[in-house]
Short mmCIF file of C-alpha atoms and ligand atoms in Angstrom, two decimals:
data_model
loop_
_atom_site.label_atom_id
_atom_site.label_comp_id
_atom_site.label_asym_id
_atom_site.label_seq_id
_atom_site.Cartn_x
_atom_site.Cartn_y
_atom_site.Cartn_z
CA MET A 1 14.67 -22.72 -22.29
CA THR A 2 15.36 -20.59 -19.89
CA SER A 3 13.73 -16.89 -19.84
CA PRO A 4 15.91 -13.89 -19.86
CA VAL A 5 13.21 -12.35 -17.55
CA TRP A 6 14.65 -11.26 -14.11
CA HIS A 7 11.27 -11.58 -11.93
CA PRO A 8 11.04 -9.47 -8.34
CA PHE A 9 11.32 -11.08 -4.90
CA THR A 10 12.16 -14.23 -6.85
CA GLN A 11 14.90 -16.78 -6.34
CA HIS A 12 15.39 -18.28 -9.91
CA GLY A 13 15.95 -21.95 -10.23
CA LEU A 14 13.56 -22.44 -6.75
CA GLY A 15 9.85 -22.83 -7.37
CA GLU A 16 9.72 -23.11 -11.12
CA PRO A 17 8.10 -23.10 -13.45
CA ILE A 18 6.68 -19.69 -13.21
CA PRO A 19 2.80 -19.72 -14.57
CA ARG A 20 2.03 -17.31 -17.51
CA ILE A 21 -1.01 -15.62 -17.41
CA ASP A 22 -2.61 -14.75 -20.76
CA ARG A 23 -6.09 -13.04 -19.60
CA ALA A 24 -7.88 -11.62 -16.10
CA GLU A 25 -11.42 -10.82 -15.02
CA GLY A 26 -12.41 -10.03 -12.08
CA ALA A 27 -11.13 -11.80 -9.11
CA ALA A 28 -9.89 -14.76 -11.82
CA LEU A 29 -6.42 -15.06 -13.69
CA TYR A 30 -6.57 -17.53 -16.72
CA THR A 31 -3.12 -19.56 -17.23
CA SER A 32 -1.88 -20.27 -20.80
CA ASP A 33 -2.19 -24.17 -19.67
CA GLY A 34 -5.91 -23.71 -19.24
CA ARG A 35 -6.09 -23.36 -15.55
CA ARG A 36 -8.39 -20.39 -13.62
CA ILE A 37 -6.60 -18.92 -10.35
CA ILE A 38 -8.23 -17.11 -7.62
CA ASP A 39 -6.46 -13.84 -7.15
CA ALA A 40 -6.80 -13.46 -3.59
CA ILE A 41 -4.36 -10.67 -2.75
CA SER A 42 -5.21 -8.47 -5.61
CA SER A 43 -2.24 -9.09 -7.65
CA TRP A 44 0.08 -7.46 -4.96
CA TRP A 45 -2.78 -5.28 -3.64
CA VAL A 46 -3.47 -3.11 -6.40
CA THR A 47 -6.69 -4.43 -7.86
CA THR A 48 -9.54 -3.09 -5.98
CA HIS A 49 -12.85 -3.52 -8.57
CA GLY A 50 -11.39 -6.76 -10.40
CA HIS A 51 -9.36 -7.31 -13.24
CA CYS A 52 -10.40 -5.58 -16.50
CA ASN A 53 -12.87 -3.49 -15.18
CA PRO A 54 -14.96 -2.76 -18.66
CA ARG A 55 -15.29 0.94 -17.49
CA ILE A 56 -11.49 1.69 -16.82
CA MET A 57 -10.25 -0.34 -20.08
CA ALA A 58 -12.36 1.79 -22.02
CA ALA A 59 -11.00 4.86 -20.61
CA ILE A 60 -7.69 3.35 -21.14
CA ALA A 61 -8.56 2.52 -24.72
CA ARG A 62 -10.12 5.88 -25.31
CA GLN A 63 -7.23 7.95 -24.04
CA ALA A 64 -4.66 5.98 -26.01
CA GLN A 65 -6.30 7.40 -29.19
CA THR A 66 -5.35 11.06 -28.34
CA LEU A 67 -2.29 11.66 -26.49
CA ASP A 68 0.13 9.24 -25.02
CA GLN A 69 2.71 11.01 -22.93
CA ILE A 70 4.00 14.63 -22.59
CA ILE A 71 6.37 15.97 -20.34
CA PHE A 72 4.93 17.24 -17.13
CA ALA A 73 7.08 20.09 -16.49
CA GLY A 74 5.74 23.05 -18.41
CA PHE A 75 2.91 21.36 -19.92
CA THR A 76 -0.35 19.97 -18.77
CA HIS A 77 -3.59 17.98 -20.19
CA GLU A 78 -7.19 17.45 -19.42
CA PRO A 79 -6.55 14.01 -17.92
CA ALA A 80 -4.07 15.23 -15.03
CA GLU A 81 -6.23 18.37 -14.43
CA THR A 82 -9.46 16.24 -14.16
CA LEU A 83 -7.81 13.84 -11.78
CA ALA A 84 -6.25 16.29 -9.63
CA ARG A 85 -9.52 18.16 -9.36
CA ALA A 86 -11.51 15.01 -8.23
CA LEU A 87 -8.99 13.91 -5.71
CA VAL A 88 -9.03 17.33 -4.19
CA ASP A 89 -12.94 16.71 -3.98
CA ILE A 90 -12.90 13.20 -2.45
CA LEU A 91 -9.82 13.95 -0.22
CA PRO A 92 -10.64 16.00 3.44
CA ASP A 93 -9.41 19.24 3.52
CA PRO A 94 -6.91 20.55 3.78
CA LEU A 95 -5.28 18.67 1.60
CA ALA A 96 -5.28 20.35 -1.56
CA HIS A 97 -1.89 20.17 -3.88
CA ILE A 98 -1.52 16.80 -5.94
CA PHE A 99 2.36 15.85 -7.17
CA PHE A 100 2.11 12.94 -9.88
CA SER A 101 4.63 10.00 -10.06
CA ASP A 102 4.58 6.69 -10.94
CA SER A 103 4.76 4.30 -7.90
CA GLY A 104 4.30 3.81 -4.33
CA SER A 105 7.89 3.85 -3.63
CA THR A 106 8.19 7.09 -5.88
CA SER A 107 5.16 8.52 -3.87
CA VAL A 108 6.89 8.21 -0.60
CA GLU A 109 10.30 9.59 -1.99
CA VAL A 110 8.32 12.51 -3.06
CA ALA A 111 6.48 12.91 0.46
CA LEU A 112 10.14 12.38 2.36
CA LYS A 113 11.52 15.21 -0.01
CA MET A 114 8.13 17.54 0.34
CA ALA A 115 9.02 17.26 4.27
CA LEU A 116 12.61 18.11 4.23
CA GLY A 117 11.97 20.91 1.58
CA TYR A 118 9.35 22.46 3.77
CA TRP A 119 11.93 22.67 6.59
CA ARG A 120 14.71 23.83 4.72
CA ASN A 121 12.60 26.62 2.90
CA ARG A 122 11.42 27.59 6.24
CA ARG A 123 15.32 28.15 7.21
CA GLU A 124 14.86 25.57 9.96
CA PRO A 125 16.44 22.65 8.40
CA ARG A 126 15.37 19.59 10.17
CA HIS A 127 16.38 16.02 8.93
CA ARG A 128 15.25 13.19 11.21
CA ILE A 129 12.69 11.04 10.29
CA VAL A 130 10.25 9.09 12.87
CA VAL A 131 8.98 5.64 11.74
CA MET A 132 7.16 2.55 13.11
CA GLU A 133 9.04 -0.58 13.55
CA GLY A 134 7.64 -3.14 10.95
CA SER A 135 6.90 -0.37 8.13
CA TYR A 136 7.10 -1.04 4.84
CA HIS A 137 7.21 2.20 2.43
CA GLY A 138 8.86 0.79 -0.59
CA ASP A 139 12.07 -0.72 -2.13
CA THR A 140 13.90 2.60 -3.15
CA PHE A 141 16.68 3.68 -0.82
CA GLY A 142 14.45 6.45 0.77
CA GLY A 143 11.75 4.00 1.28
CA MET A 144 14.08 1.16 2.73
CA SER A 145 15.52 3.85 5.28
CA VAL A 146 12.41 4.51 6.71
CA GLY A 147 11.33 1.08 6.77
CA GLU A 148 12.03 -2.18 8.51
CA ARG A 149 15.56 -3.30 8.35
CA GLY A 150 15.54 -7.24 7.59
CA ALA A 151 16.65 -9.95 5.23
CA TYR A 152 15.01 -8.17 2.31
CA ASN A 153 17.30 -5.10 2.66
CA ARG A 154 20.27 -6.32 4.43
CA ALA A 155 22.81 -6.27 1.60
CA TYR A 156 22.22 -2.46 1.71
CA GLN A 157 21.70 -1.68 5.16
CA ARG A 158 25.13 0.38 5.48
CA LEU A 159 23.82 2.93 3.03
CA LEU A 160 20.43 3.60 4.42
CA PHE A 161 19.93 6.56 6.34
CA ASP A 162 19.43 6.89 10.04
CA VAL A 163 15.94 6.96 11.49
CA ALA A 164 14.27 7.11 15.01
CA ARG A 165 12.03 4.14 15.59
CA LEU A 166 8.56 3.81 17.79
CA PRO A 167 7.49 0.46 19.02
CA PHE A 168 4.62 -1.26 17.21
CA PRO A 169 1.49 -0.36 19.20
CA SER A 170 0.34 -3.54 19.86
CA PRO A 171 -2.74 -4.09 21.80
CA GLY A 172 -1.98 -2.97 25.37
CA ALA A 173 1.33 -1.21 24.79
CA GLU A 174 -0.03 1.75 23.05
CA GLN A 175 1.18 4.32 25.49
CA ALA A 176 4.82 3.13 25.35
CA THR A 177 4.58 3.98 21.29
CA LEU A 178 3.02 7.37 22.11
CA ASP A 179 5.52 8.03 24.92
CA ALA A 180 8.52 7.17 22.40
CA LEU A 181 6.74 9.70 20.13
CA ASP A 182 6.68 12.45 22.72
CA ALA A 183 10.11 11.65 23.68
CA ILE A 184 11.44 12.14 20.14
CA CYS A 185 9.37 14.93 19.27
CA ARG A 186 10.66 17.04 22.69
CA ASN A 187 14.32 15.75 22.00
CA GLU A 188 15.11 15.50 18.60
CA ALA A 189 12.83 18.16 16.61
CA PRO A 190 12.27 15.42 13.86
CA ALA A 191 11.11 16.61 10.69
CA ALA A 192 8.55 14.53 9.98
CA LEU A 193 6.77 10.96 11.14
CA ILE A 194 5.55 8.62 8.53
CA VAL A 195 3.35 5.83 9.12
CA GLU A 196 1.07 2.63 7.25
CA PRO A 197 -2.23 4.02 8.97
CA LEU A 198 -4.05 1.18 11.19
CA VAL A 199 -2.13 -1.87 9.30
CA LEU A 200 1.19 -2.48 8.52
CA GLY A 201 0.94 -4.55 5.30
CA ALA A 202 4.39 -6.08 4.23
CA GLY A 203 5.22 -6.21 8.28
CA GLY A 204 2.97 -8.71 8.47
CA MET A 205 -0.70 -7.44 7.87
CA LEU A 206 -0.28 -6.06 11.84
CA ILE A 207 -3.23 -4.04 13.04
CA TYR A 208 -3.31 -1.01 15.77
CA SER A 209 -5.90 1.18 16.83
CA ALA A 210 -7.56 4.12 15.28
CA GLU A 211 -7.09 5.83 18.74
CA THR A 212 -3.35 5.13 18.57
CA LEU A 213 -3.22 6.81 15.09
CA SER A 214 -5.22 9.57 15.86
CA ALA A 215 -3.10 10.46 19.26
CA MET A 216 0.02 10.31 17.17
CA ARG A 217 -1.30 12.68 14.78
CA GLU A 218 -2.08 15.21 17.67
CA LEU A 219 1.47 14.47 18.92
CA CYS A 220 2.96 15.61 15.89
CA ALA A 221 0.66 18.45 15.56
CA ARG A 222 1.29 19.71 19.16
CA HIS A 223 4.90 19.54 18.30
CA GLY A 224 4.84 20.77 14.86
CA VAL A 225 6.29 17.52 13.12
CA LEU A 226 5.02 16.93 9.89
CA PHE A 227 2.57 13.75 9.54
CA ILE A 228 3.16 11.69 6.45
CA ALA A 229 0.26 9.00 5.96
CA ASP A 230 1.31 6.33 3.56
CA GLU A 231 -1.77 5.25 2.32
CA VAL A 232 -0.23 3.20 -1.03
CA MET A 233 -1.94 -0.30 0.72
CA THR A 234 -4.68 1.05 2.75
CA GLY A 235 -6.36 3.43 0.41
CA TRP A 236 -9.23 3.13 -1.97
CA GLY A 237 -11.42 1.60 0.44
CA ARG A 238 -9.01 -1.52 1.77
CA THR A 239 -9.77 -0.77 5.63
CA GLY A 240 -13.46 -0.42 4.87
CA THR A 241 -13.41 3.33 4.20
CA LEU A 242 -11.87 5.27 1.34
CA LEU A 243 -8.75 6.20 3.62
CA ALA A 244 -7.61 4.19 6.80
CA CYS A 245 -7.09 7.90 8.18
CA GLU A 246 -10.73 8.79 8.26
CA ARG A 247 -11.39 5.87 11.05
CA ALA A 248 -9.60 7.76 13.04
CA ARG A 249 -10.66 11.35 11.83
CA VAL A 250 -6.77 11.85 10.88
CA VAL A 251 -5.72 14.29 8.29
CA PRO A 252 -2.09 14.23 7.39
CA ASP A 253 -0.01 16.78 6.16
CA ILE A 254 1.34 14.61 3.49
CA LEU A 255 -0.70 11.74 1.94
CA CYS A 256 0.84 9.20 -0.26
CA LEU A 257 -1.56 6.86 -2.76
CA SER A 258 -0.87 4.54 -5.42
CA LYS A 259 -2.12 1.07 -6.00
CA GLY A 260 -6.01 1.29 -5.92
CA LEU A 261 -5.45 4.99 -7.48
CA THR A 262 -6.18 3.44 -11.29
CA GLY A 263 -8.11 0.35 -9.75
CA GLY A 264 -4.74 -1.40 -9.97
CA ALA A 265 -4.99 -1.14 -13.94
CA MET A 266 -1.95 1.41 -14.49
CA PRO A 267 1.37 2.48 -12.56
CA LEU A 268 0.19 5.91 -11.28
CA ALA A 269 1.20 7.73 -7.78
CA VAL A 270 0.15 11.13 -6.22
CA THR A 271 1.66 12.63 -2.91
CA VAL A 272 -0.84 14.80 -1.84
CA ALA A 273 -0.07 18.11 0.33
CA THR A 274 -1.54 20.81 2.44
CA PRO A 275 -1.33 24.51 1.33
CA ALA A 276 1.25 24.91 4.40
CA ILE A 277 3.70 22.32 2.33
CA TYR A 278 3.16 23.81 -1.21
CA GLU A 279 3.29 27.32 -0.09
CA ALA A 280 6.88 26.84 1.66
CA HIS A 281 8.08 25.52 -1.94
CA ARG A 282 6.33 28.58 -3.43
CA THR A 283 8.84 31.57 -3.25
CA THR A 284 10.24 33.83 -5.90
CA ASP A 285 13.44 31.73 -5.95
CA ARG A 286 13.89 28.64 -8.19
CA ALA A 287 16.20 27.19 -5.61
CA ASP A 288 13.16 26.19 -3.54
CA MET A 289 11.31 24.55 -6.16
CA LEU A 290 10.40 20.64 -5.54
CA PHE A 291 13.05 19.13 -7.20
CA HIS A 292 11.81 16.01 -8.41
CA SER A 293 10.10 14.14 -11.41
CA SER A 294 10.11 11.10 -12.91
CA SER A 295 9.86 10.63 -16.90
CA TYR A 296 6.23 9.45 -16.93
CA THR A 297 4.83 11.94 -13.97
CA ALA A 298 1.26 12.24 -14.85
CA ASN A 299 0.96 10.03 -17.79
CA PRO A 300 -2.30 10.57 -19.42
CA ILE A 301 -3.27 6.88 -20.14
CA ALA A 302 -2.53 6.22 -16.40
CA CYS A 303 -4.60 9.65 -15.49
CA ALA A 304 -7.55 8.61 -17.53
CA ALA A 305 -7.42 4.99 -15.66
CA GLY A 306 -7.41 7.16 -12.36
CA ASN A 307 -10.36 9.40 -13.69
CA ALA A 308 -12.41 6.03 -14.29
CA ASN A 309 -11.73 4.64 -11.05
CA LEU A 310 -12.78 7.96 -9.46
CA ALA A 311 -15.98 7.72 -11.74
CA ILE A 312 -16.88 3.95 -10.36
CA TRP A 313 -15.95 5.37 -6.69
CA ARG A 314 -18.49 8.41 -7.58
CA ASP A 315 -21.43 6.10 -9.48
CA GLU A 316 -21.33 2.48 -7.82
CA PRO A 317 -21.74 1.57 -4.37
CA VAL A 318 -18.07 0.29 -3.78
CA LEU A 319 -18.27 1.06 0.20
CA GLU A 320 -21.36 -1.56 0.32
CA ARG A 321 -19.38 -3.66 -1.50
CA ILE A 322 -16.44 -3.41 0.53
CA GLY A 323 -18.89 -3.81 3.74
CA ALA A 324 -20.75 -6.96 2.10
CA LEU A 325 -16.99 -8.49 1.14
CA ALA A 326 -15.95 -7.66 4.72
CA GLU A 327 -18.69 -9.43 6.39
CA ALA A 328 -18.51 -12.47 4.01
CA GLN A 329 -14.80 -12.58 5.08
CA GLN A 330 -15.62 -12.39 8.86
CA GLU A 331 -17.83 -15.33 8.65
CA ARG A 332 -15.16 -17.37 7.08
CA LEU A 333 -12.41 -16.16 9.67
CA ASP A 334 -14.74 -17.13 12.49
CA ARG A 335 -14.57 -20.61 11.16
CA LEU A 336 -11.01 -20.83 10.44
CA SER A 337 -10.17 -19.38 14.21
CA LEU A 338 -11.60 -22.69 15.60
CA GLN A 339 -8.91 -24.45 13.99
CA PRO A 340 -6.09 -25.42 16.40
CA GLY A 341 -2.52 -24.12 14.96
CA VAL A 342 -4.00 -20.63 13.83
CA ARG A 343 -2.88 -17.81 16.41
CA ASN A 344 -3.96 -14.17 15.89
CA PRO A 345 -6.67 -14.20 13.72
CA ARG A 346 -7.41 -10.39 12.54
CA ARG A 347 -9.36 -8.65 9.89
CA ILE A 348 -9.63 -4.93 9.27
CA GLY A 349 -11.99 -3.93 5.92
CA THR A 350 -11.45 -6.31 3.57
CA ILE A 351 -7.99 -7.78 4.94
CA VAL A 352 -7.70 -10.76 6.73
CA ALA A 353 -4.99 -12.68 8.22
CA VAL A 354 -3.85 -15.34 10.36
CA ASP A 355 -0.65 -16.46 11.91
CA LEU A 356 0.24 -20.10 11.42
CA ASN A 357 1.76 -22.12 14.70
CA VAL A 358 4.83 -23.53 12.91
CA ASP A 359 8.37 -23.69 13.78
CA GLY A 360 10.49 -20.80 12.45
CA SER A 361 8.78 -17.87 11.14
CA GLY A 362 10.13 -14.68 9.43
CA TYR A 363 10.15 -13.92 5.88
CA LEU A 364 12.51 -16.71 5.12
CA SER A 365 10.73 -19.34 6.83
CA SER A 366 11.09 -22.57 5.87
CA SER A 367 7.84 -23.53 5.53
CA TRP A 368 6.98 -20.84 2.81
CA PRO A 369 8.23 -22.53 -0.26
CA ALA A 370 5.68 -25.71 0.96
CA LEU A 371 2.83 -23.17 1.56
CA MET A 372 3.39 -21.35 -1.63
CA THR A 373 3.36 -25.22 -3.40
CA HIS A 374 0.15 -26.01 -1.57
CA PHE A 375 -1.53 -22.94 -2.90
CA ARG A 376 -0.38 -23.07 -6.39
CA GLU A 377 -1.69 -26.80 -6.64
CA ARG A 378 -5.22 -25.44 -5.60
CA ASP A 379 -4.78 -22.25 -8.04
CA LEU A 380 -4.94 -20.04 -5.36
CA LEU A 381 -3.07 -16.68 -5.53
CA VAL A 382 -2.22 -16.51 -1.85
CA ARG A 383 1.45 -15.33 -1.06
CA PRO A 384 2.07 -15.70 2.60
CA LEU A 385 3.99 -13.16 4.59
CA GLY A 386 6.49 -15.70 5.90
CA THR A 387 4.05 -17.66 8.04
CA THR A 388 1.26 -15.13 8.04
CA ILE A 389 -1.54 -16.06 5.41
CA TYR A 390 -3.85 -13.13 4.54
CA THR A 391 -6.05 -12.39 1.99
CA MET A 392 -6.99 -8.92 0.21
CA PRO A 393 -9.07 -10.00 -2.48
CA PRO A 394 -10.50 -7.65 -5.53
CA TYR A 395 -14.15 -6.21 -3.99
CA CYS A 396 -16.05 -8.31 -6.56
CA ILE A 397 -15.06 -11.68 -5.97
CA ASP A 398 -17.95 -13.92 -5.30
CA GLU A 399 -18.93 -16.20 -2.72
CA GLN A 400 -18.22 -19.55 -4.73
CA ASP A 401 -14.76 -18.18 -5.01
CA LEU A 402 -14.43 -17.18 -1.25
CA ASP A 403 -15.39 -20.59 -0.45
CA ARG A 404 -12.61 -22.28 -2.38
CA LEU A 405 -10.26 -19.76 -1.00
CA TYR A 406 -10.97 -20.44 2.78
CA LEU A 407 -11.03 -24.15 2.09
CA GLY A 408 -7.63 -23.57 0.58
CA ILE A 409 -6.53 -21.70 3.68
CA ALA A 410 -8.06 -24.17 6.15
CA GLU A 411 -6.24 -27.09 4.55
CA ALA A 412 -2.74 -24.95 4.78
CA ILE A 413 -3.59 -24.82 8.57
CA GLU A 414 -4.26 -28.41 8.99
CA ARG A 415 -1.02 -29.33 7.08
CA PHE A 416 1.56 -26.92 8.20
CA THR A 417 0.74 -26.03 11.74
CA THR A 418 1.91 -27.86 14.94
CA ALA A 419 -1.17 -26.87 16.78
C1 PLP B 501 3.32 -1.53 -1.89
C2 PLP B 501 3.67 -0.32 -0.93
C3 PLP B 501 4.72 0.41 -1.27
C4 PLP B 501 5.53 0.49 -2.66
O1 PLP B 501 4.81 0.84 -3.60
P1 PLP B 501 5.26 0.21 -5.19
O2 PLP B 501 4.08 0.71 -5.99
O3 PLP B 501 5.36 -0.90 -4.91
O4 PLP B 501 6.58 0.91 -5.01
C5 PLP B 501 4.81 1.83 -0.23
N1 PLP B 501 4.06 1.79 0.76
C6 PLP B 501 3.22 0.80 1.09
C7 PLP B 501 2.85 0.82 2.21
C8 PLP B 501 3.03 -0.17 0.41
O5 PLP B 501 2.25 -1.28 0.72
#
């Protein structure tokens, strides 16, 4: 019997049956037919401390006894107030105003609306958004508009709004990116630049330097252009620090966080703004307010999960765990790099990626289904981006699982590359 479920980023009829997961713990997923799958991509980049973390699960269960959901316009509640205060404490100054929503895409939409609202309310309307080539900011129309155009949004392309694009600052070509940004800032008076700091995730785990990030931030500041950091993927330790921006000593005007905000247990996002952005919306005119809400804005149970995540960051040696995982992966990456057929081996924090030397790359590469089958046969949740194989495991993964994972990757390289 076929299921009525329509899955995301899935071509039904190809690659079925779809495994059914009954239970998850740590870095492991357990299927209904008794298999144990290693979650090497943190269930699409969300799970940080591991699945079913006891502290987060307990916080959810506790909160579910008292307050499930409440309209967040005109009402407030303790889990949201506590989380907002804890976020302001842990985030760099002057990031001080927390706007809640429920997904990374929505946090980006809110960031864009904050930036455009800022300029409108200063009676100096600006509409141009600057983006980086290869970026991904979500699958809503605003997110798609500021993201890379490709196979995954071709059908909607004509309705996406126009943006100014910077070339990706690959090593040696950083100056071209900075020059392009400088020219756009001078000639087009853009409202904002939005970037994924240090690593473009869905664009293929492409890493660029902290110096470039910091120079882009400085250029924006110099020209009065707002700087939006989309840390939906990079936040919560993925690149080795709480935020990727930290590594470049950059503080954005607007920051997007989601995915690991609840440790990956519940859908929740925040868009964090500086006082300048907030104050531009706080006039005596109701027409100047930020016109945005989702039904589940600041859902109390999701906020309770967020508070448990922050407690883990406060009480447990999370950064040490991340450092150890980074090191353990680097050793294994060094060995992989010796294999013929590997191109561009790279790592930032806990994220590792290699490109395979195969004919035909890109998201719809013909090698992709075979690669997926390869990993599925080995009970590994690895989901290559085209012919880029990457790992981004939960921080609790152990050495034994890492060995199994890297063996599977080594075998894939051997099987699928043309050397
Ligand atoms: C995943 C992601 C998003 C979108 O988040 P969703 O929760 O899937 O809507 C936005 N930006 C970046 C950088 C992401 O990695």
